[in-house]
PDB file of C-alpha atoms in Angstrom:
ATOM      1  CA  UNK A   1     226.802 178.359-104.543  1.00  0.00           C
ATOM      2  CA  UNK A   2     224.461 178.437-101.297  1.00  0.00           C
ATOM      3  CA  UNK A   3     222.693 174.896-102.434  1.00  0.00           C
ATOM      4  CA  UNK A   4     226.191 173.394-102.901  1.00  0.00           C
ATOM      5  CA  UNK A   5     227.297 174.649 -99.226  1.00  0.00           C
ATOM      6  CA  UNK A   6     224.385 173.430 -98.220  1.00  0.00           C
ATOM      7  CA  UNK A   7     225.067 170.403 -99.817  1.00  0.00           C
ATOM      8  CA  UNK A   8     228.349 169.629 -98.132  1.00  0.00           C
ATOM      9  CA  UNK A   9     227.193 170.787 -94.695  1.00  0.00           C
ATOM     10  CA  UNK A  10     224.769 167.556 -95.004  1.00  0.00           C
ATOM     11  CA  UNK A  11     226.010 163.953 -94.361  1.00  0.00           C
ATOM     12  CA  UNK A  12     222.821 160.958 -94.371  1.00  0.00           C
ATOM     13  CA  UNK A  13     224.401 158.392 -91.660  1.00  0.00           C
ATOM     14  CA  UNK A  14     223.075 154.734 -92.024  1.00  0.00           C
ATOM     15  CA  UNK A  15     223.139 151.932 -89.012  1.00  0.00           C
ATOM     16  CA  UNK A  16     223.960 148.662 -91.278  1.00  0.00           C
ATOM     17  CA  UNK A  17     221.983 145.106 -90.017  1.00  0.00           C
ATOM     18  CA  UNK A  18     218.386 145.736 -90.331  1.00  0.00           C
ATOM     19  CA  UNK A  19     218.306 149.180 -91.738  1.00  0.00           C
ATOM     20  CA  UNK A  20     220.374 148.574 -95.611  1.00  0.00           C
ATOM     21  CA  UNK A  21     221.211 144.842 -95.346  1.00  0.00           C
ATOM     22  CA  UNK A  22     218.831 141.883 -93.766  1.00  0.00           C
ATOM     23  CA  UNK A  23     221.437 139.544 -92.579  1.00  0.00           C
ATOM     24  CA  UNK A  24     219.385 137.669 -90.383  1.00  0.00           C
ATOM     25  CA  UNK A  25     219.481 134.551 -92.082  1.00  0.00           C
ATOM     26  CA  UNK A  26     223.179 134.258 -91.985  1.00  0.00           C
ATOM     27  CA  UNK A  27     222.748 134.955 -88.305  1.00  0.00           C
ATOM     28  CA  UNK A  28     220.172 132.494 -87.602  1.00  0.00           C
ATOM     29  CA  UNK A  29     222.051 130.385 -89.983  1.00  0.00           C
ATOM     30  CA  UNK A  30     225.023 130.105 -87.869  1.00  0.00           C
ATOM     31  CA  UNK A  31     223.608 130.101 -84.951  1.00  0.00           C
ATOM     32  CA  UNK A  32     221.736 126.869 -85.346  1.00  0.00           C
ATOM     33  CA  UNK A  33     225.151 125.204 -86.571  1.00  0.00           C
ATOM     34  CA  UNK A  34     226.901 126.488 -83.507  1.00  0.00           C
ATOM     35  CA  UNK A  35     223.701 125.165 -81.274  1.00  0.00           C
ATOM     36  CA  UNK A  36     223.701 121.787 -82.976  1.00  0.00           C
ATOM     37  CA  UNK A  37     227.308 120.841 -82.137  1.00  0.00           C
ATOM     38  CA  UNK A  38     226.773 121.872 -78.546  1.00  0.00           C
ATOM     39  CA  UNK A  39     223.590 119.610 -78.665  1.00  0.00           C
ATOM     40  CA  UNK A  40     221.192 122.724 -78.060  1.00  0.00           C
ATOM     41  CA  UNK A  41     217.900 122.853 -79.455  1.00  0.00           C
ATOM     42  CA  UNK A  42     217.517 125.191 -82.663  1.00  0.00           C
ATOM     43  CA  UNK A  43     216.559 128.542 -82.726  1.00  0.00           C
ATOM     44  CA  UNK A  44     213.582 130.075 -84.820  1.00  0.00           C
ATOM     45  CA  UNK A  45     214.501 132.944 -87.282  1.00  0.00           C
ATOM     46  CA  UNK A  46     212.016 135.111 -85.944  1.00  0.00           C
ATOM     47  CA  UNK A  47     213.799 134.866 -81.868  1.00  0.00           C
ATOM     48  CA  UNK A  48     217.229 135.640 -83.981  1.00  0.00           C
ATOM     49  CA  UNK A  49     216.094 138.281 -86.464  1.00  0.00           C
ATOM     50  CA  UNK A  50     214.371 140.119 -83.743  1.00  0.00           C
ATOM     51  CA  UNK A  51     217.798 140.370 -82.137  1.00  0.00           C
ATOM     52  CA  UNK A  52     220.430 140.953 -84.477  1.00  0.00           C
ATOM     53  CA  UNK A  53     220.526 144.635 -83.895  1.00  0.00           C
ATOM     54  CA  UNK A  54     221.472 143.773 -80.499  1.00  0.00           C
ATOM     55  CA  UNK A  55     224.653 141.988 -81.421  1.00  0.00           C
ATOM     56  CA  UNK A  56     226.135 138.260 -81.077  1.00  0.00           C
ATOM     57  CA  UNK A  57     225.885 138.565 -76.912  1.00  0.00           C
ATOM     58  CA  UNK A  58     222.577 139.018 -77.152  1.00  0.00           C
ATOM     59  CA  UNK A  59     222.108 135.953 -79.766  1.00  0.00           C
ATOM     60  CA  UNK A  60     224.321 133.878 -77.172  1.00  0.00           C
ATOM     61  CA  UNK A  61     222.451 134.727 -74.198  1.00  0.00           C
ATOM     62  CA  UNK A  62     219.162 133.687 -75.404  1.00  0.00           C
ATOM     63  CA  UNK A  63     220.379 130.605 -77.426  1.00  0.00           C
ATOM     64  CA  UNK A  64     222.838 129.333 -74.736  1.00  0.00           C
ATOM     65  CA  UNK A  65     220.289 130.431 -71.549  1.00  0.00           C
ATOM     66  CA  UNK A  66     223.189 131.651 -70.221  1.00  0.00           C
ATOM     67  CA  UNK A  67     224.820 135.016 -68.345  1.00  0.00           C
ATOM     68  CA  UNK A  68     227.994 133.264 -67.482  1.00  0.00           C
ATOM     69  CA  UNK A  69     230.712 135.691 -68.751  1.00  0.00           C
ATOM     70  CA  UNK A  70     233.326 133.341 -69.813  1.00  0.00           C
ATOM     71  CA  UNK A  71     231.279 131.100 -71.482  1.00  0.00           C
ATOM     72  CA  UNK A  72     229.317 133.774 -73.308  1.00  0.00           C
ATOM     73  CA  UNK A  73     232.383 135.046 -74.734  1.00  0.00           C
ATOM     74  CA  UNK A  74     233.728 131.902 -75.892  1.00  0.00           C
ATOM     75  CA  UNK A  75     230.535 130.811 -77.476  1.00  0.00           C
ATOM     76  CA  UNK A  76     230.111 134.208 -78.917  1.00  0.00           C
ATOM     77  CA  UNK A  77     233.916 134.046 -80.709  1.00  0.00           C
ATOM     78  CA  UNK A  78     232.903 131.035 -81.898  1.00  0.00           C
ATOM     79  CA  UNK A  79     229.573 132.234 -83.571  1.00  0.00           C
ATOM     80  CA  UNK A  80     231.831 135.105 -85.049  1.00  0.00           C
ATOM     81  CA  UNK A  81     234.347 132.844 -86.377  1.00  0.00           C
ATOM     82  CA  UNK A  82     231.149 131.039 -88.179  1.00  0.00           C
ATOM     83  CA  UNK A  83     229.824 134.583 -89.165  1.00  0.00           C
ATOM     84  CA  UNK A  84     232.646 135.610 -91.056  1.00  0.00           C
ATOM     85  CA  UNK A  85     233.222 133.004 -93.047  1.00  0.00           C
ATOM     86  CA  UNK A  86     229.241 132.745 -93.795  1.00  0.00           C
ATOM     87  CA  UNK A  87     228.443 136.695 -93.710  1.00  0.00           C
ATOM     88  CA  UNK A  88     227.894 136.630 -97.392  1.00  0.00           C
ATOM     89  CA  UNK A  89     225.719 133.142 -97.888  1.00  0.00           C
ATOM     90  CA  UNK A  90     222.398 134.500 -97.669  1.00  0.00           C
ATOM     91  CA  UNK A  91     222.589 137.827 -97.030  1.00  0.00           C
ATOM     92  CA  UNK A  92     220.555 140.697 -99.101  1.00  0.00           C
ATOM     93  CA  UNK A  93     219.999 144.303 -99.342  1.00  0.00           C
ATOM     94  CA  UNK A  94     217.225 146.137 -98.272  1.00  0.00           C
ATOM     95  CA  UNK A  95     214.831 147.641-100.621  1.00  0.00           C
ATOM     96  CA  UNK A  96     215.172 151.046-102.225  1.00  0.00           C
ATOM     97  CA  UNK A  97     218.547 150.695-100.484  1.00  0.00           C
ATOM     98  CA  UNK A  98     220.457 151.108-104.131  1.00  0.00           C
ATOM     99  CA  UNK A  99     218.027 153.848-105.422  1.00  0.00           C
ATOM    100  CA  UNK A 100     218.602 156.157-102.468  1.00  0.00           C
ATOM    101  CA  UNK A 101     222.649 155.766-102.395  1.00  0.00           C
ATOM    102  CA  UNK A 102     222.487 156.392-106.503  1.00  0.00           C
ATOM    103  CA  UNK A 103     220.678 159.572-105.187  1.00  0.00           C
ATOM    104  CA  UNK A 104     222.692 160.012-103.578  1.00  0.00           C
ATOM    105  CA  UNK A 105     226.300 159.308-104.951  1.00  0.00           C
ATOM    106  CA  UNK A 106     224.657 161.519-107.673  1.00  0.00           C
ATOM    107  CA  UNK A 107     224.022 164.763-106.047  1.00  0.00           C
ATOM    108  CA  UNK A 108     226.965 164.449-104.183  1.00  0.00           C
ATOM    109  CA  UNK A 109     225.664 164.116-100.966  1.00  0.00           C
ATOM    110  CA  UNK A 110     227.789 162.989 -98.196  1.00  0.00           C
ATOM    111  CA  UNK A 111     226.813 159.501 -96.986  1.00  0.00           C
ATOM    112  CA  UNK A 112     228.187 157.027 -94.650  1.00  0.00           C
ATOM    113  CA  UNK A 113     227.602 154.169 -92.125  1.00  0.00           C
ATOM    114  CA  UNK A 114     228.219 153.605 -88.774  1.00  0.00           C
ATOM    115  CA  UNK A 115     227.487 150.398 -87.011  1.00  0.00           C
ATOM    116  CA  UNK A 116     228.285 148.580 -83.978  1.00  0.00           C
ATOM    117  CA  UNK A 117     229.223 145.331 -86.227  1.00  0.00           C
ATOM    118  CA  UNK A 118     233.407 144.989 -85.937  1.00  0.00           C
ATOM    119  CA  UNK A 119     235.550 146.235 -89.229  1.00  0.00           C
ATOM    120  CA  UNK A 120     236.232 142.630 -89.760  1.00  0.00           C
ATOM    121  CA  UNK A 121     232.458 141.520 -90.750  1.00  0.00           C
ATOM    122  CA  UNK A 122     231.553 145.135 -91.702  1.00  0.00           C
ATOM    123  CA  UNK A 123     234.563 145.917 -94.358  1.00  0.00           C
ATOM    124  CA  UNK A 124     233.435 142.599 -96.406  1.00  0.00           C
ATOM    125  CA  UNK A 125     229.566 143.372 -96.449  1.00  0.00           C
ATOM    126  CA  UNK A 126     230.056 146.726 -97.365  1.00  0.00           C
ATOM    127  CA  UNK A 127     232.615 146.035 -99.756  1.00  0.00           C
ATOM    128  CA  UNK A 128     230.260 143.490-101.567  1.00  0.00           C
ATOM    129  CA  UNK A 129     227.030 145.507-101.020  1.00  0.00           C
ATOM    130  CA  UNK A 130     228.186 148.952-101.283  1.00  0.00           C
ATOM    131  CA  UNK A 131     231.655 149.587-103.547  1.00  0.00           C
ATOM    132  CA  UNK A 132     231.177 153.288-103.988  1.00  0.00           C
ATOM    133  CA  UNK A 133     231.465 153.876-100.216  1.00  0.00           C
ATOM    134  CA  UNK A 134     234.822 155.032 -99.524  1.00  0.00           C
ATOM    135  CA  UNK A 135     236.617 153.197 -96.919  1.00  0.00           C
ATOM    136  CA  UNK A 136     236.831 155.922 -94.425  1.00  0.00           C
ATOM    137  CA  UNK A 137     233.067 156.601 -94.380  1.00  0.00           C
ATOM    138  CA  UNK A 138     232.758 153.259 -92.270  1.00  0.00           C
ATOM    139  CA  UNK A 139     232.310 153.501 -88.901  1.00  0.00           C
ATOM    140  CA  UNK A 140     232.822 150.606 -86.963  1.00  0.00           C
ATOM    141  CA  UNK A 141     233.134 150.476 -83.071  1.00  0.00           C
ATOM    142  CA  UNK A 142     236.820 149.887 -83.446  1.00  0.00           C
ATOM    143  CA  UNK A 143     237.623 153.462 -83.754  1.00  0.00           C
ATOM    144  CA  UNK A 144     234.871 155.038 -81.740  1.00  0.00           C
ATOM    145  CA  UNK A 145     235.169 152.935 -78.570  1.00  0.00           C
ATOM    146  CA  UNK A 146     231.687 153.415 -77.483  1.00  0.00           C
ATOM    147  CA  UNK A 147     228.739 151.832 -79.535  1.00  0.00           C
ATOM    148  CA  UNK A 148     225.847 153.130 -80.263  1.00  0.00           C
ATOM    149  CA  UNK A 149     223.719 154.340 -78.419  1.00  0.00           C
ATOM    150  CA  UNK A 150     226.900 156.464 -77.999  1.00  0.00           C
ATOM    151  CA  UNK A 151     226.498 159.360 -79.746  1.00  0.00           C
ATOM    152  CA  UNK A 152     230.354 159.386 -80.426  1.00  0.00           C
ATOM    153  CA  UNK A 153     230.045 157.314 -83.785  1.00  0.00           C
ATOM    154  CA  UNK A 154     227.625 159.667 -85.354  1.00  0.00           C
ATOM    155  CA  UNK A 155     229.443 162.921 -84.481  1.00  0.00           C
ATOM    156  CA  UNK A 156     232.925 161.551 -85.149  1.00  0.00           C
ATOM    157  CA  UNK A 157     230.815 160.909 -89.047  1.00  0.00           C
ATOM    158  CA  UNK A 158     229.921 164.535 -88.958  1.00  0.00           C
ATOM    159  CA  UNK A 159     233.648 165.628 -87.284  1.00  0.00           C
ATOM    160  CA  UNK A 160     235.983 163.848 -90.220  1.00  0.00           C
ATOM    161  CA  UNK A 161     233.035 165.040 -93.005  1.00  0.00           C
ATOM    162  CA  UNK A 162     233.039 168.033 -91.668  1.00  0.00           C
ATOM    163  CA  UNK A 163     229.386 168.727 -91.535  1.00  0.00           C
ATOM    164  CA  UNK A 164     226.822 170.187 -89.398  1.00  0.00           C
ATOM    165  CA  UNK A 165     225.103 167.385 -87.121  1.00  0.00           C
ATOM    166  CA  UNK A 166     221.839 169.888 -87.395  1.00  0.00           C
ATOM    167  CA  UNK A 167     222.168 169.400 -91.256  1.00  0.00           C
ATOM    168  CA  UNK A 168     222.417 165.589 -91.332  1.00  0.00           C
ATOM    169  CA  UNK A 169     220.362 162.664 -91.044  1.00  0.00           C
ATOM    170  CA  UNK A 170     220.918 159.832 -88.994  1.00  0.00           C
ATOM    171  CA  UNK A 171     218.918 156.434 -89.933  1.00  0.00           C
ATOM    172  CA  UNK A 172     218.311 153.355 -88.278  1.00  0.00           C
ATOM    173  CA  UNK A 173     215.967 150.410 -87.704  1.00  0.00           C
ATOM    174  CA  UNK A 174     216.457 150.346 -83.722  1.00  0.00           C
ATOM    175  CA  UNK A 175     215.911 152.341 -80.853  1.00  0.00           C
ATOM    176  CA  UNK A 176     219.659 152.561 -80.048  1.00  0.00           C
ATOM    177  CA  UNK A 177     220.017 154.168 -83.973  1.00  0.00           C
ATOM    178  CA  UNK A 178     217.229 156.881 -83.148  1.00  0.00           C
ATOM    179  CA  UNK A 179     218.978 157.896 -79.658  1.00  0.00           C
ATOM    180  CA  UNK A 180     222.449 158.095 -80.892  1.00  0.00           C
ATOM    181  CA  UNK A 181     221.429 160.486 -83.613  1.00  0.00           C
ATOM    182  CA  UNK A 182     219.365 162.358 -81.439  1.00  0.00           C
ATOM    183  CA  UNK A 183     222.190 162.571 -78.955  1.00  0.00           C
ATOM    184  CA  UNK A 184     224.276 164.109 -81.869  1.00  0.00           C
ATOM    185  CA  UNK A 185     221.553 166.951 -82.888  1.00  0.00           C
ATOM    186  CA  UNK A 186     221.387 164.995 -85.882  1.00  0.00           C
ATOM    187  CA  UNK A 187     217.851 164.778 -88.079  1.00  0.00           C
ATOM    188  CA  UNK A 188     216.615 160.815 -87.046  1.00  0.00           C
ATOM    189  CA  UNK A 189     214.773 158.831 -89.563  1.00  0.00           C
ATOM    190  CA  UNK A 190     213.599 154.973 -88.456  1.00  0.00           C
ATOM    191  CA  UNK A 191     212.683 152.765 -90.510  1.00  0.00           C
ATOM    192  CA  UNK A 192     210.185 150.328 -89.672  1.00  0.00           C
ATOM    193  CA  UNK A 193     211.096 147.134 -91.415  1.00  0.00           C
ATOM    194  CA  UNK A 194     214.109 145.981 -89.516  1.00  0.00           C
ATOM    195  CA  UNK A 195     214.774 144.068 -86.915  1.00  0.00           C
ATOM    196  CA  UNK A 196     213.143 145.328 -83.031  1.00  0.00           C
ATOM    197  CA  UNK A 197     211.095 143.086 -80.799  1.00  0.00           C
ATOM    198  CA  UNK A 198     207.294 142.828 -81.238  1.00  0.00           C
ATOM    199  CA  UNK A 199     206.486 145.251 -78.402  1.00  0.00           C
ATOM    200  CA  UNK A 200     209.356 147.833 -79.025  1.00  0.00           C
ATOM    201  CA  UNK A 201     206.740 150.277 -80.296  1.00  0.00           C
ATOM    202  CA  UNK A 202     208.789 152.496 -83.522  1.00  0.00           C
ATOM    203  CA  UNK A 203     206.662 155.383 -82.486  1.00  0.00           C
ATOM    204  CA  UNK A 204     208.350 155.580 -78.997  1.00  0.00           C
ATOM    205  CA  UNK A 205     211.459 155.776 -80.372  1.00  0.00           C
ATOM    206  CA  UNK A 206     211.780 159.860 -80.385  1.00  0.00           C
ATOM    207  CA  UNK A 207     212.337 159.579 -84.044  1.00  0.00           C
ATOM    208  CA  UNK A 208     211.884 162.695 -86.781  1.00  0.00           C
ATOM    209  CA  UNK A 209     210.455 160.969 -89.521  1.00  0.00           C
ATOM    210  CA  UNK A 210     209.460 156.711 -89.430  1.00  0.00           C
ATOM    211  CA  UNK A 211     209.759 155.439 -93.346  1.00  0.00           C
ATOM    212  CA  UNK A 212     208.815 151.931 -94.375  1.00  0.00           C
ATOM    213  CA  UNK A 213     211.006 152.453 -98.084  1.00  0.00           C
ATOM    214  CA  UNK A 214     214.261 153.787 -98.482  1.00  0.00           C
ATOM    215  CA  UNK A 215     213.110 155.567-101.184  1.00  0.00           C
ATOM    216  CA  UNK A 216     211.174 157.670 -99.218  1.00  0.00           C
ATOM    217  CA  UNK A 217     213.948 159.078 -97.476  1.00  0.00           C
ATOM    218  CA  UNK A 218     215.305 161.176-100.851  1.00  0.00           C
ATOM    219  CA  UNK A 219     211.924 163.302-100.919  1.00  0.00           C
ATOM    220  CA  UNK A 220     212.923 164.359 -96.955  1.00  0.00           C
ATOM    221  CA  UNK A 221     216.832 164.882 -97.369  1.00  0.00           C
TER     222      UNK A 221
END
């Protein structure tokens, strides 16, 4: 009886891009046809995939040169539009990803995700990638309002599981991931094979635990 109160007191938390799925290439893909038709030059995947976990604005600002509000936003509707109907071309799963949410779907372990990516893209990924999440353990900016590094994603997660944010785990593959959960009071794992600039150092990130498998994370939950 105490391991299974235990049990529900503890929710594992997942950012999306860059810590279960790599969907850089269906970034960088549509980036380079949005660039081409406004006669820019093309963008490397590495400049995009280092990137993606700081959303299409950031992709627009660097591929565009440009801080120029209006046009940012409606090149970056533009790369969305592109996004969603491409979100699924060449996008994969991290990993170990699979192994640790059979873990976890098997010892009944509360799980979720919250991300800064819009319901739109996120519902369609996660319904592909990910069918035995229930729909209301995806948290998308929509409801929350503030994105991450907000801590208001990963405690609303805790709030509507009803579990203890010093019981649960919050990972991520960015430094925004790490400070939300540690905002929270929640247990922070980063993993090191996502998507963060060359000199964004992991180790500075304040996290609990740094992983470079998925897997890994089942022997520390």
């Amino acid at each position: 009886m105490q391991l299974m109160n235990k049990i529900k007191e503890k929710l594992v938390a997942f950012d999306l891009d860059g810590t279960l799925i790599d969907s850089a290439k269906d970034f960088h893909s549509c980036l380079n046809i949005l660039v081409k038709k406004h006669n820019i030059n093309q963008i490397s995947y590495e400049d995009v995939r280092e990137r993606v976990s700081e959303g299409s604005y950031s992709l627009i600002r660097y591929a565009f040169d440009s801080h120029e509000k209006e046009q940012v936003e409606d090149l970056r509707e533009e790369l969305l539009n592109l996004y969603q109907e491409n979100c699924l071309e060449k996008t994969t799963i991290f990993e170990g990803a699979e192994d640790l949410i059979n873990f976890l779907n098997e010892t009944q372990i509360n799980w979720c995700i919250v991300t800064n990516k819009p319901r739109r893209f996120a519902e369609k990924i996660v319904n592909h990638f990910f069918p035995s999440l229930e729909r209301d353990m995806l948290f998308c900016p929509d409801e929350f309002i503030e994105p991450k590094p907000s801590p208001k994603g990963p405690l609303l997660a805790c709030h509507e599981t009803k579990c203890k944010p010093s019981s649960s785990f919050f990972i991520g593959d960015h430094h925004i991931d790490i400070l939300a959960g540690n905002k929270a009071d929640m247990q922070t794992i980063a993993v090191d094979y996502g998507y963060r600039k060359k000199d964004d150092y992991i180790e500075d990130w304040g996290a609990n635990y740094i992983v470079s498998d998925l897997k890994e994370i089942i022997n520390l939950i």
